[in-house]
Amino acid sequence: MISVLHNQRVLLGVTGSIAAYKAPDLASKLTQAGALVDVILTDSAARFITALSFESVTGRRVHTDLWAADAHVQHIGLAEGAALLVVAPCSADTLAKLAHGRADNLLTITALAAHCAMLLAPAMDGGMWLHPAVQANLQTLLQRGAHCAGPAAGRMASGQTGIGRMLEPAQLLGHIRLALGAGGVLAGRQIVVTAGGTHEAIDPVRLLTNRSTGKQGFALAQAALDLGAQVTLISGPSALETPEGAVRIDVQTGQQMQRAVLQAAATADALLMAAAVSDYRPQTTAPQKLKRSATATTLALEPNPDVLAAVVAQRAQGGWPRVLVGFAAESENLLENAAAKLRSKQLQLVAANNISEPGAGFGTDTNRVTLLDAQGGVEELPLQSKALVAERICARVAALLQ
Ligand code: CTP
């Protein structure tokens, strides 16, 4: 379940393109996220893909025929109360019809009746995308407030390479979340999120790091985007996909993270520090691989900067951000240690998590956190997905920014 999609009625228009074979996957992803997906197939689309494919994944009737007995009210019923009209794939022909207000099939007539936002996922072959007529139609629609996702460059069905591939369903899901989140409670807010662990090199091969994977930080970035925020995601090395719409800055070391955070936070409304910054780094990094020896050895370490402390110092000179949220990863005395961090780091909110508890902490998809605020409030959250933890934290941030 994805909150921004839950119980939202999404109209999915599918038009004539070979990329239509990917549309049932998109319909399935939307349905699994909790959306109510009403599919409208054009005649050309129905040559590539069947209504049954969509009905099988959405569990809802698919609409095709403008001349069905109930069609004169059908398009009004479909349009009314829809949260978003997605046209994926959107052919050059449908793009032209939408730009010119044509009403010659159930999709285009519904598009005229709908008052919701529209997201286009164009797909076309052989240089069509760059044709001035297509680009002019696109501009008309963009000026009218439509969103456009893609197309991507790559190999096309004809064997040619160029710009014209429909984005993958997972990417489109990200764009749909952005379109639905626009105007949310964090609209117009700049939120900086840090995620993942840092790498402190010992030599060209070895490094000091920790078990953080970045999942909680990336979930926070996605949750802030779902509420309409502008998000900068500063991440230590992580294999996770960047949430659609986030500006990602990759760093390796704690010092690099500090530089990136100080710059981004200077104009941000809130900083959510989920990164596990290494507290120490090797005093020196050996230029060549250290060789094995038979005797015991020690590694000299020096402290890394405390990023949050540096942000507080920068803010004291009359700056941003207004809201600071930290994490307290503890293996003992959870609430006492977290409350001490809330005070010493001058945070508005701290998310305390006991990393030794099963299902909470590093690498898992779930987390159990307790939120402590500067007014002494304590909110204990249940063991739940990192996505839901992130949503709750972002709701608290929105309230703090009001
Ligand atoms: N943090 C930071 N800079 C560091 C280390 C941590 O800004 N060099 C931030 C983390 O992102 C987190 C908060 O401080 O939001 C608490 O991090 P944590 O590792 O739990 O605590 P430390 O301050 O490192 O204290 P300790 O290791 O003694 O628990």
GROMACS .gro file of C-alpha atoms and ligand atoms in nm:
model
  431
    1MET     CA    1   0.000   0.000   0.000
    2ILE     CA    2   0.120   0.351  -0.087
    3SER     CA    3  -0.068   0.625   0.098
    4VAL     CA    4  -0.057   0.884  -0.181
    5LEU     CA    5  -0.230   0.629  -0.410
    6HIS     CA    6  -0.458   0.457  -0.161
    7ASN     CA    7  -0.823   0.473  -0.273
    8GLN     CA    8  -0.735   0.724  -0.545
    9ARG     CA    9  -0.914   0.667  -0.872
   10VAL     CA   10  -0.660   0.671  -1.153
   11LEU     CA   11  -0.771   0.677  -1.517
   12LEU     CA   12  -0.519   0.487  -1.727
   13GLY     CA   13  -0.553   0.562  -2.098
   14VAL     CA   14  -0.366   0.312  -2.317
   15THR     CA   15  -0.305   0.401  -2.682
   16GLY     CA   16  -0.162   0.230  -2.990
   17SER     CA   17   0.205   0.154  -2.938
   18ILE     CA   18   0.405  -0.163  -2.886
   19ALA     CA   19   0.489  -0.019  -2.542
   20ALA     CA   20   0.126  -0.102  -2.454
   21TYR     CA   21   0.255  -0.444  -2.347
   22LYS     CA   22   0.405  -0.274  -2.040
   23ALA     CA   23   0.080  -0.103  -1.941
   24PRO     CA   24  -0.073  -0.401  -1.752
   25ASP     CA   25   0.238  -0.401  -1.532
   26LEU     CA   26   0.176  -0.034  -1.454
   27ALA     CA   27  -0.194  -0.107  -1.387
   28SER     CA   28  -0.088  -0.390  -1.156
   29LYS     CA   29   0.162  -0.175  -0.965
   30LEU     CA   30  -0.101   0.097  -0.919
   31THR     CA   31  -0.360  -0.156  -0.801
   32GLN     CA   32  -0.115  -0.314  -0.555
   33ALA     CA   33  -0.043   0.037  -0.423
   34GLY     CA   34  -0.413   0.072  -0.338
   35ALA     CA   35  -0.534   0.278  -0.636
   36LEU     CA   36  -0.863   0.210  -0.817
   37VAL     CA   37  -0.753   0.188  -1.178
   38ASP     CA   38  -1.001   0.247  -1.459
   39VAL     CA   39  -0.845   0.156  -1.791
   40ILE     CA   40  -0.956   0.308  -2.120
   41LEU     CA   41  -0.821   0.130  -2.428
   42THR     CA   42  -0.824   0.294  -2.770
   43ASP     CA   43  -0.899   0.075  -3.075
   44SER     CA   44  -0.532   0.086  -3.176
   45ALA     CA   45  -0.422  -0.016  -2.827
   46ALA     CA   46  -0.663  -0.310  -2.840
   47ARG     CA   47  -0.462  -0.443  -3.137
   48PHE     CA   48  -0.156  -0.472  -2.912
   49ILE     CA   49  -0.312  -0.578  -2.583
   50THR     CA   50  -0.644  -0.712  -2.461
   51ALA     CA   51  -0.892  -0.572  -2.212
   52LEU     CA   52  -0.870  -0.904  -2.028
   53SER     CA   53  -0.505  -0.839  -1.938
   54PHE     CA   54  -0.606  -0.522  -1.756
   55GLU     CA   55  -0.922  -0.667  -1.601
   56SER     CA   56  -0.712  -0.953  -1.464
   57VAL     CA   57  -0.480  -0.720  -1.272
   58THR     CA   58  -0.722  -0.440  -1.175
   59GLY     CA   59  -1.033  -0.647  -1.105
   60ARG     CA   60  -1.230  -0.368  -1.272
   61ARG     CA   61  -1.414  -0.334  -1.599
   62VAL     CA   62  -1.206  -0.198  -1.886
   63HIS     CA   63  -1.360   0.072  -2.107
   64THR     CA   64  -1.318   0.074  -2.482
   65ASP     CA   65  -1.628   0.153  -2.681
   66LEU     CA   66  -1.746   0.509  -2.733
   67TRP     CA   67  -2.067   0.370  -2.883
   68ALA     CA   68  -2.157   0.133  -2.597
   69ALA     CA   69  -2.519   0.178  -2.483
   70ASP     CA   70  -2.412   0.365  -2.165
   71ALA     CA   71  -2.125   0.557  -2.325
   72HIS     CA   72  -2.299   0.896  -2.322
   73VAL     CA   73  -2.274   0.896  -1.945
   74GLN     CA   74  -1.976   0.663  -1.915
   75HIS     CA   75  -1.714   0.928  -1.994
   76ILE     CA   76  -1.866   1.167  -1.741
   77GLY     CA   77  -1.870   0.894  -1.476
   78LEU     CA   78  -1.510   0.801  -1.553
   79ALA     CA   79  -1.392   1.162  -1.544
   80GLU     CA   80  -1.576   1.259  -1.227
   81GLY     CA   81  -1.376   1.212  -0.910
   82ALA     CA   82  -1.065   1.085  -1.089
   83ALA     CA   83  -0.744   1.194  -0.915
   84LEU     CA   84  -0.524   1.165  -1.223
   85LEU     CA   85  -0.545   1.079  -1.592
   86VAL     CA   86  -0.236   0.887  -1.704
   87VAL     CA   87  -0.188   0.819  -2.075
   88ALA     CA   88   0.071   0.540  -2.101
   89PRO     CA   89   0.178   0.477  -2.365
   90CYS     CA   90   0.074   0.800  -2.534
   91SER     CA   91   0.108   0.774  -2.913
   92ALA     CA   92   0.183   1.070  -3.140
   93ASP     CA   93  -0.176   1.049  -3.263
   94THR     CA   94  -0.331   1.070  -2.917
   95LEU     CA   95  -0.089   1.350  -2.822
   96ALA     CA   96  -0.218   1.546  -3.122
   97LYS     CA   97  -0.582   1.474  -3.037
   98LEU     CA   98  -0.535   1.581  -2.675
   99ALA     CA   99  -0.355   1.900  -2.781
  100HIS     CA  100  -0.634   1.993  -3.021
  101GLY     CA  101  -0.928   1.897  -2.801
  102ARG     CA  102  -1.054   1.622  -3.031
  103ALA     CA  103  -1.328   1.400  -2.892
  104ASP     CA  104  -1.345   1.105  -3.127
  105ASN     CA  105  -1.291   0.813  -2.889
  106LEU     CA  106  -1.369   0.727  -2.528
  107LEU     CA  107  -1.022   0.832  -2.406
  108THR     CA  108  -1.016   1.174  -2.573
  109ILE     CA  109  -1.377   1.252  -2.481
  110THR     CA  110  -1.306   1.152  -2.119
  111ALA     CA  111  -0.992   1.370  -2.120
  112LEU     CA  112  -1.211   1.669  -2.214
  113ALA     CA  113  -1.458   1.594  -1.937
  114ALA     CA  114  -1.191   1.535  -1.669
  115HIS     CA  115  -1.081   1.816  -1.440
  116CYS     CA  116  -0.791   1.626  -1.283
  117ALA     CA  117  -0.420   1.651  -1.366
  118MET     CA  118  -0.290   1.464  -1.670
  119LEU     CA  119   0.036   1.271  -1.700
  120LEU     CA  120   0.160   1.170  -2.044
  121ALA     CA  121   0.409   0.888  -2.105
  122PRO     CA  122   0.489   0.923  -2.475
  123ALA     CA  123   0.610   0.631  -2.685
  124MET     CA  124   0.691   0.658  -3.053
  125ASP     CA  125   0.942   0.536  -3.303
  126GLY     CA  126   1.194   0.653  -3.560
  127GLY     CA  127   1.247   1.021  -3.485
  128MET     CA  128   0.874   1.097  -3.455
  129TRP     CA  129   0.929   1.241  -3.108
  130LEU     CA  130   1.157   1.514  -3.243
  131HIS     CA  131   0.918   1.613  -3.524
  132PRO     CA  132   0.816   1.980  -3.486
  133ALA     CA  133   0.446   1.886  -3.501
  134VAL     CA  134   0.481   1.645  -3.207
  135GLN     CA  135   0.689   1.893  -3.009
  136ALA     CA  136   0.438   2.171  -3.076
  137ASN     CA  137   0.153   1.949  -2.952
  138LEU     CA  138   0.354   1.862  -2.643
  139GLN     CA  139   0.422   2.230  -2.572
  140THR     CA  140   0.051   2.307  -2.601
  141LEU     CA  141  -0.029   2.038  -2.344
  142LEU     CA  142   0.255   2.138  -2.108
  143GLN     CA  143   0.139   2.501  -2.118
  144ARG     CA  144  -0.205   2.375  -2.020
  145GLY     CA  145  -0.052   2.213  -1.712
  146ALA     CA  146  -0.006   1.853  -1.828
  147HIS     CA  147   0.291   1.658  -1.690
  148CYS     CA  148   0.514   1.458  -1.924
  149ALA     CA  149   0.733   1.163  -1.818
  150GLY     CA  150   0.990   1.054  -2.073
  151PRO     CA  151   1.032   0.930  -2.335
  152ALA     CA  152   1.370   0.769  -2.276
  153ALA     CA  153   1.651   0.716  -2.525
  154GLY     CA  154   1.743   0.365  -2.635
  155ARG     CA  155   1.664   0.088  -2.878
  156MET     CA  156   1.316   0.100  -3.027
  157ALA     CA  157   1.093  -0.166  -3.180
  158SER     CA  158   1.208  -0.076  -3.531
  159GLY     CA  159   1.567  -0.154  -3.436
  160GLN     CA  160   1.662   0.213  -3.451
  161THR     CA  161   1.800   0.393  -3.150
  162GLY     CA  162   1.677   0.733  -3.046
  163ILE     CA  163   1.444   0.912  -2.808
  164GLY     CA  164   1.100   0.753  -2.796
  165ARG     CA  165   1.090   0.464  -2.549
  166MET     CA  166   0.815   0.477  -2.289
  167LEU     CA  167   0.955   0.493  -1.935
  168GLU     CA  168   0.947   0.168  -1.739
  169PRO     CA  169   0.639   0.113  -1.518
  170ALA     CA  170   0.842   0.153  -1.197
  171GLN     CA  171   0.965   0.495  -1.316
  172LEU     CA  172   0.612   0.593  -1.420
  173LEU     CA  173   0.488   0.499  -1.074
  174GLY     CA  174   0.737   0.755  -0.935
  175HIS     CA  175   0.606   1.022  -1.174
  176ILE     CA  176   0.247   0.937  -1.080
  177ARG     CA  177   0.335   0.979  -0.711
  178LEU     CA  178   0.489   1.319  -0.791
  179ALA     CA  179   0.179   1.431  -0.981
  180LEU     CA  180  -0.054   1.316  -0.702
  181GLY     CA  181   0.167   1.463  -0.429
  182ALA     CA  182   0.189   1.809  -0.587
  183GLY     CA  183  -0.002   2.049  -0.364
  184GLY     CA  184   0.051   1.830  -0.056
  185VAL     CA  185   0.126   1.968   0.291
  186LEU     CA  186   0.498   2.001   0.211
  187ALA     CA  187   0.442   2.180  -0.124
  188GLY     CA  188   0.692   2.462  -0.166
  189ARG     CA  189   0.916   2.325   0.113
  190GLN     CA  190   1.279   2.233   0.062
  191ILE     CA  191   1.366   1.917   0.252
  192VAL     CA  192   1.717   1.774   0.277
  193VAL     CA  193   1.743   1.405   0.365
  194THR     CA  194   2.065   1.216   0.437
  195ALA     CA  195   2.086   0.840   0.401
  196GLY     CA  196   2.321   0.546   0.424
  197GLY     CA  197   2.657   0.492   0.585
  198THR     CA  198   2.985   0.661   0.500
  199HIS     CA  199   3.307   0.500   0.373
  200GLU     CA  200   3.633   0.603   0.537
  201ALA     CA  201   3.924   0.455   0.343
  202ILE     CA  202   4.207   0.276   0.523
  203ASP     CA  203   4.393   0.194   0.202
  204PRO     CA  204   4.284   0.146  -0.163
  205VAL     CA  205   4.112  -0.181  -0.067
  206ARG     CA  206   3.979  -0.150   0.286
  207LEU     CA  207   3.744   0.089   0.457
  208LEU     CA  208   3.563   0.173   0.779
  209THR     CA  209   3.187   0.169   0.743
  210ASN     CA  210   2.872   0.041   0.915
  211ARG     CA  211   2.566  -0.171   0.842
  212SER     CA  212   2.342   0.112   0.715
  213THR     CA  213   2.189   0.044   0.371
  214GLY     CA  214   2.007   0.376   0.327
  215LYS     CA  215   1.657   0.223   0.322
  216GLN     CA  216   1.511   0.447   0.595
  217GLY     CA  217   1.662   0.763   0.444
  218PHE     CA  218   1.542   0.680   0.092
  219ALA     CA  219   1.195   0.608   0.234
  220LEU     CA  220   1.200   0.951   0.401
  221ALA     CA  221   1.290   1.115   0.070
  222GLN     CA  222   1.000   0.934  -0.103
  223ALA     CA  223   0.756   1.024   0.176
  224ALA     CA  224   0.854   1.393   0.155
  225LEU     CA  225   0.808   1.384  -0.226
  226ASP     CA  226   0.463   1.225  -0.178
  227LEU     CA  227   0.369   1.531   0.028
  228GLY     CA  228   0.484   1.769  -0.247
  229ALA     CA  229   0.827   1.870  -0.111
  230GLN     CA  230   1.137   1.956  -0.313
  231VAL     CA  231   1.383   1.694  -0.193
  232THR     CA  232   1.761   1.680  -0.192
  233LEU     CA  233   1.885   1.333  -0.099
  234ILE     CA  234   2.246   1.320   0.018
  235SER     CA  235   2.352   0.958   0.026
  236GLY     CA  236   2.652   0.756   0.124
  237PRO     CA  237   2.733   0.466  -0.113
  238SER     CA  238   2.403   0.286  -0.175
  239ALA     CA  239   2.263   0.062  -0.448
  240LEU     CA  240   1.907   0.189  -0.393
  241GLU     CA  241   1.714   0.360  -0.675
  242THR     CA  242   1.672   0.736  -0.635
  243PRO     CA  243   1.306   0.822  -0.571
  244GLU     CA  244   1.166   0.998  -0.880
  245GLY     CA  245   1.190   1.374  -0.838
  246ALA     CA  246   1.465   1.380  -0.574
  247VAL     CA  247   1.794   1.555  -0.646
  248ARG     CA  248   2.057   1.303  -0.537
  249ILE     CA  249   2.405   1.394  -0.419
  250ASP     CA  250   2.638   1.099  -0.367
  251VAL     CA  251   2.915   1.121  -0.110
  252GLN     CA  252   3.165   0.875   0.029
  253THR     CA  253   3.308   1.013   0.353
  254GLY     CA  254   3.175   1.193   0.660
  255GLN     CA  255   3.365   1.507   0.561
  256GLN     CA  256   3.209   1.503   0.214
  257MET     CA  257   2.869   1.453   0.374
  258GLN     CA  258   2.926   1.752   0.600
  259ARG     CA  259   3.016   1.977   0.305
  260ALA     CA  260   2.715   1.865   0.103
  261VAL     CA  261   2.475   1.899   0.397
  262LEU     CA  262   2.598   2.245   0.498
  263GLN     CA  263   2.547   2.370   0.144
  264ALA     CA  264   2.204   2.213   0.091
  265ALA     CA  265   2.074   2.289   0.441
  266ALA     CA  266   2.155   2.661   0.410
  267THR     CA  267   1.837   2.710   0.204
  268ALA     CA  268   1.627   2.421   0.333
  269ASP     CA  269   1.319   2.425   0.555
  270ALA     CA  270   1.409   2.095   0.721
  271LEU     CA  271   1.700   1.853   0.748
  272LEU     CA  272   1.628   1.487   0.818
  273MET     CA  273   1.958   1.324   0.921
  274ALA     CA  274   1.904   0.952   0.872
  275ALA     CA  275   2.262   0.887   0.757
  276ALA     CA  276   2.488   0.678   0.978
  277VAL     CA  277   2.796   0.899   0.962
  278SER     CA  278   3.112   0.729   1.080
  279ASP     CA  279   3.223   0.891   1.406
  280TYR     CA  280   3.591   0.823   1.323
  281ARG     CA  281   3.816   0.798   1.020
  282PRO     CA  282   4.167   0.662   0.981
  283GLN     CA  283   4.426   0.929   1.064
  284THR     CA  284   4.597   0.852   0.735
  285THR     CA  285   4.485   0.667   0.425
  286ALA     CA  286   4.763   0.447   0.293
  287PRO     CA  287   4.826   0.517  -0.076
  288GLN     CA  288   4.912   0.151  -0.141
  289LYS     CA  289   4.753  -0.167  -0.012
  290LEU     CA  290   4.875  -0.243   0.341
  291LYS     CA  291   5.062  -0.571   0.351
  292ARG     CA  292   4.995  -0.851   0.592
  293SER     CA  293   5.234  -0.899   0.881
  294ALA     CA  294   5.255  -1.166   1.148
  295THR     CA  295   5.243  -0.916   1.435
  296ALA     CA  296   4.947  -0.738   1.592
  297THR     CA  297   4.880  -0.387   1.465
  298THR     CA  298   4.667  -0.087   1.559
  299LEU     CA  299   4.481   0.159   1.340
  300ALA     CA  300   4.504   0.524   1.447
  301LEU     CA  301   4.165   0.699   1.416
  302GLU     CA  302   4.064   1.062   1.437
  303PRO     CA  303   3.714   1.198   1.495
  304ASN     CA  304   3.491   1.286   1.203
  305PRO     CA  305   3.292   1.609   1.223
  306ASP     CA  306   2.946   1.593   1.382
  307VAL     CA  307   2.736   1.703   1.085
  308LEU     CA  308   2.430   1.804   1.288
  309ALA     CA  309   2.646   2.013   1.522
  310ALA     CA  310   2.795   2.193   1.222
  311VAL     CA  311   2.446   2.265   1.085
  312VAL     CA  312   2.337   2.405   1.422
  313ALA     CA  313   2.648   2.628   1.427
  314GLN     CA  314   2.577   2.751   1.073
  315ARG     CA  315   2.212   2.816   1.161
  316ALA     CA  316   2.315   3.016   1.469
  317GLN     CA  317   2.457   3.276   1.230
  318GLY     CA  318   2.103   3.350   1.119
  319GLY     CA  319   2.010   3.083   0.871
  320TRP     CA  320   1.824   2.769   0.796
  321PRO     CA  321   1.688   2.507   0.839
  322ARG     CA  322   1.405   2.564   1.083
  323VAL     CA  323   1.347   2.198   1.157
  324LEU     CA  324   1.616   1.942   1.242
  325VAL     CA  325   1.531   1.576   1.274
  326GLY     CA  326   1.790   1.326   1.391
  327PHE     CA  327   1.802   0.952   1.441
  328ALA     CA  328   1.933   0.782   1.749
  329ALA     CA  329   2.050   0.432   1.673
  330GLU     CA  330   2.094   0.269   2.011
  331SER     CA  331   2.159  -0.078   2.142
  332GLU     CA  332   2.081   0.006   2.507
  333ASN     CA  333   1.904   0.275   2.718
  334LEU     CA  334   1.707   0.378   2.410
  335LEU     CA  335   1.491   0.661   2.539
  336GLU     CA  336   1.753   0.813   2.774
  337ASN     CA  337   2.019   0.819   2.502
  338ALA     CA  338   1.775   0.952   2.242
  339ALA     CA  339   1.652   1.228   2.475
  340ALA     CA  340   2.014   1.327   2.543
  341LYS     CA  341   2.078   1.353   2.166
  342LEU     CA  342   1.759   1.559   2.116
  343ARG     CA  343   1.890   1.814   2.367
  344SER     CA  344   2.262   1.815   2.284
  345LYS     CA  345   2.204   1.832   1.907
  346GLN     CA  346   1.920   2.092   1.943
  347LEU     CA  347   1.677   1.883   1.740
  348GLN     CA  348   1.302   1.936   1.705
  349LEU     CA  349   1.247   1.563   1.669
  350VAL     CA  350   1.452   1.250   1.719
  351ALA     CA  351   1.360   0.906   1.592
  352ALA     CA  352   1.495   0.654   1.841
  353ASN     CA  353   1.544   0.301   1.725
  354ASN     CA  354   1.678  -0.001   1.904
  355ILE     CA  355   1.904  -0.155   1.643
  356SER     CA  356   1.937  -0.482   1.835
  357GLU     CA  357   1.563  -0.555   1.811
  358PRO     CA  358   1.454  -0.804   1.540
  359GLY     CA  359   1.295  -0.628   1.240
  360ALA     CA  360   1.430  -0.285   1.336
  361GLY     CA  361   1.744  -0.101   1.233
  362PHE     CA  362   1.997  -0.170   0.959
  363GLY     CA  363   1.912  -0.344   0.632
  364THR     CA  364   1.557  -0.452   0.721
  365ASP     CA  365   1.245  -0.333   0.538
  366THR     CA  366   1.077  -0.264   0.872
  367ASN     CA  367   1.160  -0.044   1.166
  368ARG     CA  368   1.029   0.033   1.509
  369VAL     CA  369   1.095   0.388   1.623
  370THR     CA  370   0.984   0.612   1.904
  371LEU     CA  371   0.961   0.982   1.822
  372LEU     CA  372   1.070   1.224   2.092
  373ASP     CA  373   1.009   1.594   2.044
  374ALA     CA  374   1.154   1.907   2.199
  375GLN     CA  375   0.833   1.965   2.401
  376GLY     CA  376   0.876   1.632   2.579
  377GLY     CA  377   0.624   1.446   2.362
  378VAL     CA  378   0.682   1.073   2.314
  379GLU     CA  379   0.515   0.889   2.024
  380GLU     CA  380   0.579   0.517   2.013
  381LEU     CA  381   0.527   0.377   1.663
  382PRO     CA  382   0.459   0.007   1.605
  383LEU     CA  383   0.690  -0.225   1.413
  384GLN     CA  384   0.603  -0.130   1.053
  385SER     CA  385   0.752  -0.075   0.709
  386LYS     CA  386   1.021   0.190   0.677
  387ALA     CA  387   0.785   0.360   0.429
  388LEU     CA  388   0.517   0.401   0.698
  389VAL     CA  389   0.775   0.517   0.955
  390ALA     CA  390   0.890   0.774   0.699
  391GLU     CA  391   0.533   0.892   0.634
  392ARG     CA  392   0.475   0.952   1.005
  393ILE     CA  393   0.803   1.143   1.043
  394CYS     CA  394   0.721   1.360   0.739
  395ALA     CA  395   0.373   1.432   0.878
  396ARG     CA  396   0.539   1.549   1.202
  397VAL     CA  397   0.783   1.765   1.001
  398ALA     CA  398   0.492   1.921   0.811
  399ALA     CA  399   0.321   2.002   1.142
  400LEU     CA  400   0.644   2.158   1.277
  401LEU     CA  401   0.674   2.374   0.966
  402GLN     CA  402   0.318   2.507   0.984
  403CTP     N1  403   2.532   1.235   1.313
  403CTP     C1  404   2.597   1.342   1.257
  403CTP     N2  405   2.733   1.340   1.243
  403CTP     C2  406   2.806   1.239   1.290
  403CTP     C3  407   2.741   1.128   1.352
  403CTP     C4  408   2.605   1.131   1.363
  403CTP     O1  409   2.529   1.436   1.216
  403CTP     N3  410   2.937   1.241   1.276
  403CTP     C5  411   2.386   1.237   1.325
  403CTP     C6  412   2.319   1.114   1.270
  403CTP     O2  413   2.284   1.131   1.134
  403CTP     C7  414   2.195   1.103   1.358
  403CTP     C8  415   2.238   1.164   1.490
  403CTP     O3  416   2.354   1.240   1.462
  403CTP     O4  417   2.086   1.178   1.309
  403CTP     C9  418   2.273   1.060   1.593
  403CTP     O5  419   2.366   0.967   1.540
  403CTP     P1  420   2.418   0.847   1.628
  403CTP     O6  421   2.518   0.769   1.549
  403CTP     O7  422   2.302   0.774   1.688
  403CTP     O8  423   2.486   0.922   1.749
  403CTP     P2  424   2.625   0.993   1.766
  403CTP     O9  425   2.603   1.140   1.771
  403CTP    O10  426   2.724   0.943   1.668
  403CTP    O11  427   2.660   0.944   1.914
  403CTP     P3  428   2.702   0.794   1.963
  403CTP    O12  429   2.775   0.730   1.848
  403CTP    O13  430   2.786   0.819   2.081
  403CTP    O14  431   2.573   0.723   1.997
   0.00000   0.00000   0.00000
